[in-house]
Amino acid sequence: MFGKSPPVTEASRGFTFTRRTMLVGGAQIAVGAALVARMTYISIVDNERYVLESESNRLNLTLIPPRRGWIVDRRGKALANNRVSLRIDLIPDRVQDADKLVRDLSQLLALDADTVQRVRRDLKESAGYQPVAVAENLDEARFASVLVRLTDLPGVAPARGFARNYPAGAAVGHLIGYVGGPTAEEYQKARDPLYVTPGFKTGKDGLEKYFEPFLRGKPGARRVEVTAGGKVVRELGTQPDVQGETLHLAIDGDLQDYAARRMGPQSGACVVIDCLSGDIVAFVSMPCFDPNSFSDGIGQKEWAWLNGDTDYKPLLNKATRGLYPPGSTLKPMAALAILKGGIDPAERVNCPGGYRLGNRVFRCLGRHGPVDMPTAIEKSCNTYFYAMAHRLGYDRIAPTARELGLGEDFQISGANQRYGTIPDSMWKQRKFKQDWSASDSLNAVIGQGYVIVNPLQLAVMTARIASGKALYPSLVARKPGIIKPLSYTQDQLAVVRSGMDRVVNGNGTAVRSRLELDGIQLAGKTGTAQVRGLASGSRGQSGALRFRDHGLFVCYAPTENPRYAAAVIIEHGMGGARAAAPVAKDIFTYLYDREKAMATLDALETGWGGTIAQRMARGFAAFQGMPVDLGEGEAP
Amino acid sequence: MIPVPQTIRRFPWGLIATLVFIAGFGMLVLYSAAAGSFTPWALTHAMRFAMFLSIALLIGYLIPLEFMGRVAFLGYAAVAILLFGVEVMGAVKGGSQRWLNIGFMNLQPSELMKVAIVLALARFYSQLPPGETPTLRALWPALVLIGIPAALVMLQPDLGTALAIVASGVIVMFLAGLPIWWFVSVGVAGAAALPILYGLLHDYQQRRVLIFLNPEDDPLGAGYHITQSKIAIGSGGLDGKGFLNGSQSHLDYLPEGHTDFIFATMAEEWGLLGGLALGLAYYFLLRWSTRVALGAPTRFGKLTAAGLTMTIFFYIAINLMMVMGLAPVVGIPLPLFSHGGSSMMTIMLCVGIIIAIERDKSVGRRPFG
């Protein structure tokens, strides 16, 4: 097979060598040229890109989450502020052995399984320098235990940040809301790296959410030069964060706290309004979550505990989202409407214990005999109002209800409302395609039937009756302005007010809740709202908690020149006079004589088993110890 | 004009200047890589260079080429035994070992083999009668000579060095005049068998190949080397960030910044101009050795000089391709530039032998003339 080639000689071999050496040399030069071209390409054409990458290697820009603005009460006392929070983050780029690191940290920081899982997931998903939060609100000892081992834990970044703090805890939960880490959706929308900076929180509910842009502030930034191992070589500059603005509320923090505590173990709401300005000075819904728990990232168990309580509904803001039949608390409003309808307040209606409409008897709670308007309010006589409502028709009462704020969706910041219904014939036609009947009027006038309102509306109604002005409620402090008067004459208002005065200070339904103060008297109206219809036969005064009647009380004080108005509702309290009025009495006592009111509260709290925080801690412990079916629970 | 003695005039000053430039530049870069310190690298680099340069000159001036030819097979056998010894020692100690500690440095027999294989093959082909060149008798001994050390080195496992041995050996075979279609058909068959060869590689070697093909797949893992190296070179731009100002190397983003990836360390601070200067120096070195090969009077001299040229070239090309992302990370240092005794020893041995070949001609033409 080699025969075809010409014989190789010494000379031809030398010639071949030279030729092939030139070939190899040429190939080497070609490779060299390719290398020069490649280097030129990388360093000249792609230079900009690689300079950027080299700079982003070298420099790290760490955002410093801004401190949130404080939320303060009308006197400047903090309802929400910031406290120092010791935290541990991870820088994914610098983590070498993620598994080992997470194991070590979970031991050092006593992380629970949930957290470990979340950290692992976050580490996997986030690449680069964007830190992953491991733990916050650490105590000094745990924080130090990580600090001393820092060299063995590459990628761990300890930091001193700020966490939201609510000094009053659960008392302001529904008022202020809470903050929490931004969700993935929020980040997708905002596309702001601040949203994935550990320690950054956004408002999730209430005022915290509504005033988020106002409270947020501007983040600071820290520029450092770091090694590949994550060691900071030097700090190149820090721009401090700008704290968010301070939000001034109309709320009286002390009163808010007192009212929340005075609610005791009961479920309910209380709204107190300043009759001069319409400012909401107390806005309470109890029981409540502790917003501090939320801002720390609430545990699953605690969430289950709060969410599972279907009787007391601690997650529901009852002051604006709780809807109740207002019962007799609407009688002063009805009286005003009747007066406007041209009826003489001195006219008497005989109460034989009920009112006959056709072949049906609408019952009254007593046999009041002949009653005039103030007496009807004082005694809460249904018969009087049945008769008047039948005569006027509810279409002439509903406008007054609306003028006093019932059924209105108030534009108060942060509080997401359900505003209920003030029915009339048009409403019924629209909703049910049915004509309004006389019995609808009778039911509506005593605050039953289709009528459904929230506690804020009741408080506004009372404040408007007490002041005679179209006060508009506000949680936020505002400049005083001119408030328009209502469309009723002073005489008409005086009749209604005298009726409400007599409820407490005469011979009415709430005489036991008379203020024990010199010269200051409370005027009010009780109400009892049925949870179950009358037809069920039960009067809602016994049996399972969730079927018991709600107790309501609306009131204002002092009777001369009213200053504050309030609405209190105690769910399943079985009666306004029994459950709600005593609470209102103590809250008003607090406004005028703190020591006396505190003494009352201290005694009560001893009986209930401690402060709100103590009772919540015990309740949660019990929940964790033995999960009971709270849905079937009995009243305490 | 002051009379200069012939010996001094004929001394290869141009070559020495080139070598000193490369090693001196390397020392500067090592000084910078150590954050402006002669320790731990720059000083030893300079000292080793001085020592190996002296050895190279001693070899070139004291050992006759003819003697080298006579001991070529003996030397090959000795290095092969050392190679085998390292292998056995590694097996005994558990784990792989590539070097013998000989006091001032760790000696890698595989490095010596790069030189020994060229000498042995050159000797073999210079003794082969011209008529037998296209026969199998010209082929199988060469394959055995290459195959034994290549297999031993692959076992270590050191893919880069094994490839270097094969490449130098094959070039000698090629230049010896074996039929060109042998190389072409082996090349084609080799390309076809690439997937099978790939399967024979270790996991980490396979991974390196994959990452070479797509470094962005794993920017923080094994692709990290290539990515960071390219960032260092690319961010250097035309004239670099300046001496001692390379952030990639100083902040440890660049791995192996003083050994395999020293070119990236250099390029970051000296830029494209630094790279071109270094490239030019290598070009002078290779041009000199190629000219020596072409001009050598004996066949042994020609083949040896050309083979050693290839050995030096292989180092340079593979290393530069690697740091610029054109070749997988195989762990081959940059000759005379990287910190490390073994590669410098090999290169200077090559240089010494080529000097000897150059001096073998009766009256020297000046190498850089």
Tab-separated table of C-alpha atoms in Angstrom, chain A residues 50-227:
chain	number	residue	atom	x	y	z
A	50	TYR	CA	-16.885	43.964	31.593
A	51	VAL	CA	-16.036	47.208	33.367
A	52	LEU	CA	-19.599	47.223	34.638
A	53	GLU	CA	-19.375	43.634	35.749
A	54	SER	CA	-16.093	44.250	37.443
A	55	GLU	CA	-17.549	47.266	39.235
A	56	SER	CA	-20.603	45.324	40.306
A	57	ASN	CA	-18.262	42.679	41.646
A	58	ARG	CA	-16.295	45.230	43.531
A	59	LEU	CA	-19.034	47.479	44.783
A	60	ASN	CA	-22.127	46.618	46.649
A	61	LEU	CA	-24.948	49.001	47.163
A	62	THR	CA	-26.961	48.063	50.187
A	63	LEU	CA	-30.240	49.790	50.660
A	64	ILE	CA	-31.079	50.882	54.148
A	65	PRO	CA	-34.815	50.562	54.672
A	66	PRO	CA	-36.236	53.908	55.755
A	67	ARG	CA	-37.606	54.310	59.236
A	68	ARG	CA	-41.358	54.639	59.063
A	69	GLY	CA	-42.941	57.836	60.201
A	70	TRP	CA	-44.472	57.788	63.629
A	71	ILE	CA	-48.180	57.755	64.178
A	72	VAL	CA	-49.043	59.981	67.112
A	73	ASP	CA	-52.238	60.820	68.934
A	74	ARG	CA	-53.766	64.287	69.339
A	75	ARG	CA	-51.284	65.106	72.075
A	76	GLY	CA	-48.233	63.837	70.196
A	77	LYS	CA	-47.986	60.566	72.083
A	78	ALA	CA	-46.689	57.725	69.896
A	79	LEU	CA	-49.193	55.086	68.901
A	80	ALA	CA	-46.727	53.582	66.423
A	81	ASN	CA	-42.977	54.167	66.502
A	82	ASN	CA	-39.790	52.259	65.689
A	83	ARG	CA	-37.482	50.289	67.886
A	84	VAL	CA	-34.050	48.872	67.177
A	85	SER	CA	-34.237	45.375	65.787
A	86	LEU	CA	-31.230	43.083	65.570
A	87	ARG	CA	-31.405	40.994	62.466
A	88	ILE	CA	-29.452	38.370	60.543
A	89	ASP	CA	-29.480	38.308	56.740
A	90	LEU	CA	-27.713	36.162	54.183
A	91	ILE	CA	-25.951	37.407	51.066
A	92	PRO	CA	-26.524	34.563	48.578
A	93	ASP	CA	-23.475	35.449	46.464
A	94	ARG	CA	-21.172	34.894	49.343
A	95	VAL	CA	-22.674	31.776	50.790
A	96	GLN	CA	-20.363	28.875	50.167
A	97	ASP	CA	-22.079	25.849	51.626
A	98	ALA	CA	-25.736	26.788	51.876
A	99	ASP	CA	-26.846	23.561	53.561
A	100	LYS	CA	-24.256	23.730	56.254
A	101	LEU	CA	-24.811	27.431	56.791
A	102	VAL	CA	-28.556	27.062	57.240
A	103	ARG	CA	-27.947	24.162	59.601
A	104	ASP	CA	-25.494	26.179	61.669
A	105	LEU	CA	-27.766	29.206	61.777
A	106	SER	CA	-30.843	27.241	62.704
A	107	GLN	CA	-28.904	25.911	65.640
A	108	LEU	CA	-27.442	29.261	66.684
A	109	LEU	CA	-30.693	31.148	66.311
A	110	ALA	CA	-33.069	28.343	67.268
A	111	LEU	CA	-35.004	28.715	64.017
A	112	ASP	CA	-38.174	26.721	63.602
A	113	ALA	CA	-38.769	24.359	60.694
A	114	ASP	CA	-40.950	26.888	58.853
A	115	THR	CA	-38.219	29.504	58.858
A	116	VAL	CA	-35.512	27.054	57.806
A	117	GLN	CA	-37.637	25.994	54.870
A	118	ARG	CA	-38.330	29.581	53.872
A	119	VAL	CA	-34.659	30.557	54.087
A	120	ARG	CA	-33.668	27.586	51.915
A	121	ARG	CA	-36.276	28.517	49.349
A	122	ASP	CA	-35.315	32.202	49.349
A	123	LEU	CA	-31.646	31.319	48.979
A	124	LYS	CA	-32.386	29.146	46.000
A	125	GLU	CA	-34.593	31.721	44.321
A	126	SER	CA	-32.620	34.873	44.921
A	127	ALA	CA	-29.238	35.125	43.335
A	128	GLY	CA	-26.650	37.795	43.684
A	129	TYR	CA	-26.189	40.323	46.343
A	130	GLN	CA	-29.855	40.732	47.273
A	131	PRO	CA	-29.944	39.710	50.918
A	132	VAL	CA	-32.230	37.038	52.284
A	133	ALA	CA	-33.703	37.630	55.720
A	134	VAL	CA	-33.098	34.871	58.229
A	135	ALA	CA	-34.243	36.245	61.552
A	136	GLU	CA	-35.152	39.564	63.087
A	137	ASN	CA	-35.879	40.939	66.544
A	138	LEU	CA	-33.094	38.854	67.981
A	139	ASP	CA	-32.020	39.340	71.550
A	140	GLU	CA	-28.483	40.538	72.212
A	141	ALA	CA	-27.242	37.110	73.262
A	142	ARG	CA	-28.322	35.312	70.092
A	143	PHE	CA	-27.123	38.171	67.922
A	144	ALA	CA	-23.731	38.073	69.631
A	145	SER	CA	-23.519	34.308	69.211
A	146	VAL	CA	-23.603	34.843	65.455
A	147	LEU	CA	-21.297	37.875	65.543
A	148	VAL	CA	-18.471	35.952	67.190
A	149	ARG	CA	-18.679	33.169	64.614
A	150	LEU	CA	-18.916	35.490	61.647
A	151	THR	CA	-15.633	34.386	60.081
A	152	ASP	CA	-16.845	30.780	59.984
A	153	LEU	CA	-20.141	31.792	58.434
A	154	PRO	CA	-19.398	33.305	55.029
A	155	GLY	CA	-22.430	35.046	53.598
A	156	VAL	CA	-23.979	35.968	56.932
A	157	ALA	CA	-24.702	39.659	57.341
A	158	PRO	CA	-25.795	40.846	60.759
A	159	ALA	CA	-27.542	44.187	60.807
A	160	ARG	CA	-29.151	46.653	63.144
A	161	GLY	CA	-32.417	47.740	61.672
A	162	PHE	CA	-35.672	49.120	62.900
A	163	ALA	CA	-38.923	47.353	63.545
A	164	ARG	CA	-42.371	48.843	63.948
A	165	ASN	CA	-43.474	49.103	67.507
A	166	TYR	CA	-46.971	49.674	68.847
A	167	PRO	CA	-46.720	50.614	72.533
A	168	ALA	CA	-50.435	50.078	73.132
A	169	GLY	CA	-50.456	46.678	71.439
A	170	ALA	CA	-53.856	45.204	70.754
A	171	ALA	CA	-55.679	48.388	71.806
A	172	VAL	CA	-54.739	50.081	68.525
A	173	GLY	CA	-54.709	47.046	66.225
A	174	HIS	CA	-57.804	47.794	64.197
A	175	LEU	CA	-57.248	51.535	64.320
A	176	ILE	CA	-53.688	51.567	63.006
A	177	GLY	CA	-53.428	48.265	61.227
A	178	TYR	CA	-50.049	46.637	60.959
A	179	VAL	CA	-47.027	46.301	58.712
A	180	GLY	CA	-45.505	43.251	57.114
A	181	GLY	CA	-42.949	42.191	54.572
A	182	PRO	CA	-43.893	43.061	50.997
A	183	THR	CA	-45.488	40.252	49.040
A	184	ALA	CA	-44.165	38.897	45.768
A	185	GLU	CA	-47.031	40.630	43.947
A	186	GLU	CA	-46.187	43.977	45.495
A	187	TYR	CA	-42.584	43.547	44.367
A	188	GLN	CA	-43.664	42.580	40.855
A	189	LYS	CA	-45.731	45.729	40.701
A	190	ALA	CA	-43.280	48.161	42.218
A	191	ARG	CA	-40.077	46.688	40.745
A	192	ASP	CA	-38.229	48.512	43.468
A	193	PRO	CA	-35.205	46.763	44.999
A	194	LEU	CA	-36.269	48.254	48.314
A	195	TYR	CA	-39.118	45.741	48.352
A	196	VAL	CA	-36.704	42.853	48.611
A	197	THR	CA	-34.426	44.503	51.132
A	198	PRO	CA	-34.682	42.623	54.411
A	199	GLY	CA	-36.255	44.681	57.127
A	200	PHE	CA	-38.410	46.686	54.769
A	201	LYS	CA	-42.079	46.574	55.690
A	202	THR	CA	-45.164	48.001	54.110
A	203	GLY	CA	-48.479	48.867	55.697
A	204	LYS	CA	-50.887	45.975	55.368
A	205	ASP	CA	-54.032	47.260	56.998
A	206	GLY	CA	-55.656	50.311	58.527
A	207	LEU	CA	-53.813	53.604	58.668
A	208	GLU	CA	-50.480	51.905	58.048
A	209	LYS	CA	-51.746	50.843	54.659
A	210	TYR	CA	-53.712	53.970	53.769
A	211	PHE	CA	-50.866	56.327	54.617
A	212	GLU	CA	-48.122	54.069	53.250
A	213	PRO	CA	-46.582	56.666	50.886
A	214	PHE	CA	-46.719	59.291	53.618
A	215	LEU	CA	-45.202	57.080	56.312
A	216	ARG	CA	-42.594	55.284	54.217
A	217	GLY	CA	-39.757	57.784	53.916
A	218	LYS	CA	-36.779	57.437	51.621
A	219	PRO	CA	-34.300	54.588	51.833
A	220	GLY	CA	-30.676	55.227	52.574
A	221	ALA	CA	-27.835	53.444	50.861
A	222	ARG	CA	-24.437	52.145	51.787
A	223	ARG	CA	-21.743	51.653	49.184
A	224	VAL	CA	-18.970	49.288	50.127
A	225	GLU	CA	-16.092	47.579	48.407
A	226	VAL	CA	-16.144	43.877	49.102
A	227	THR	CA	-13.938	40.901	48.376
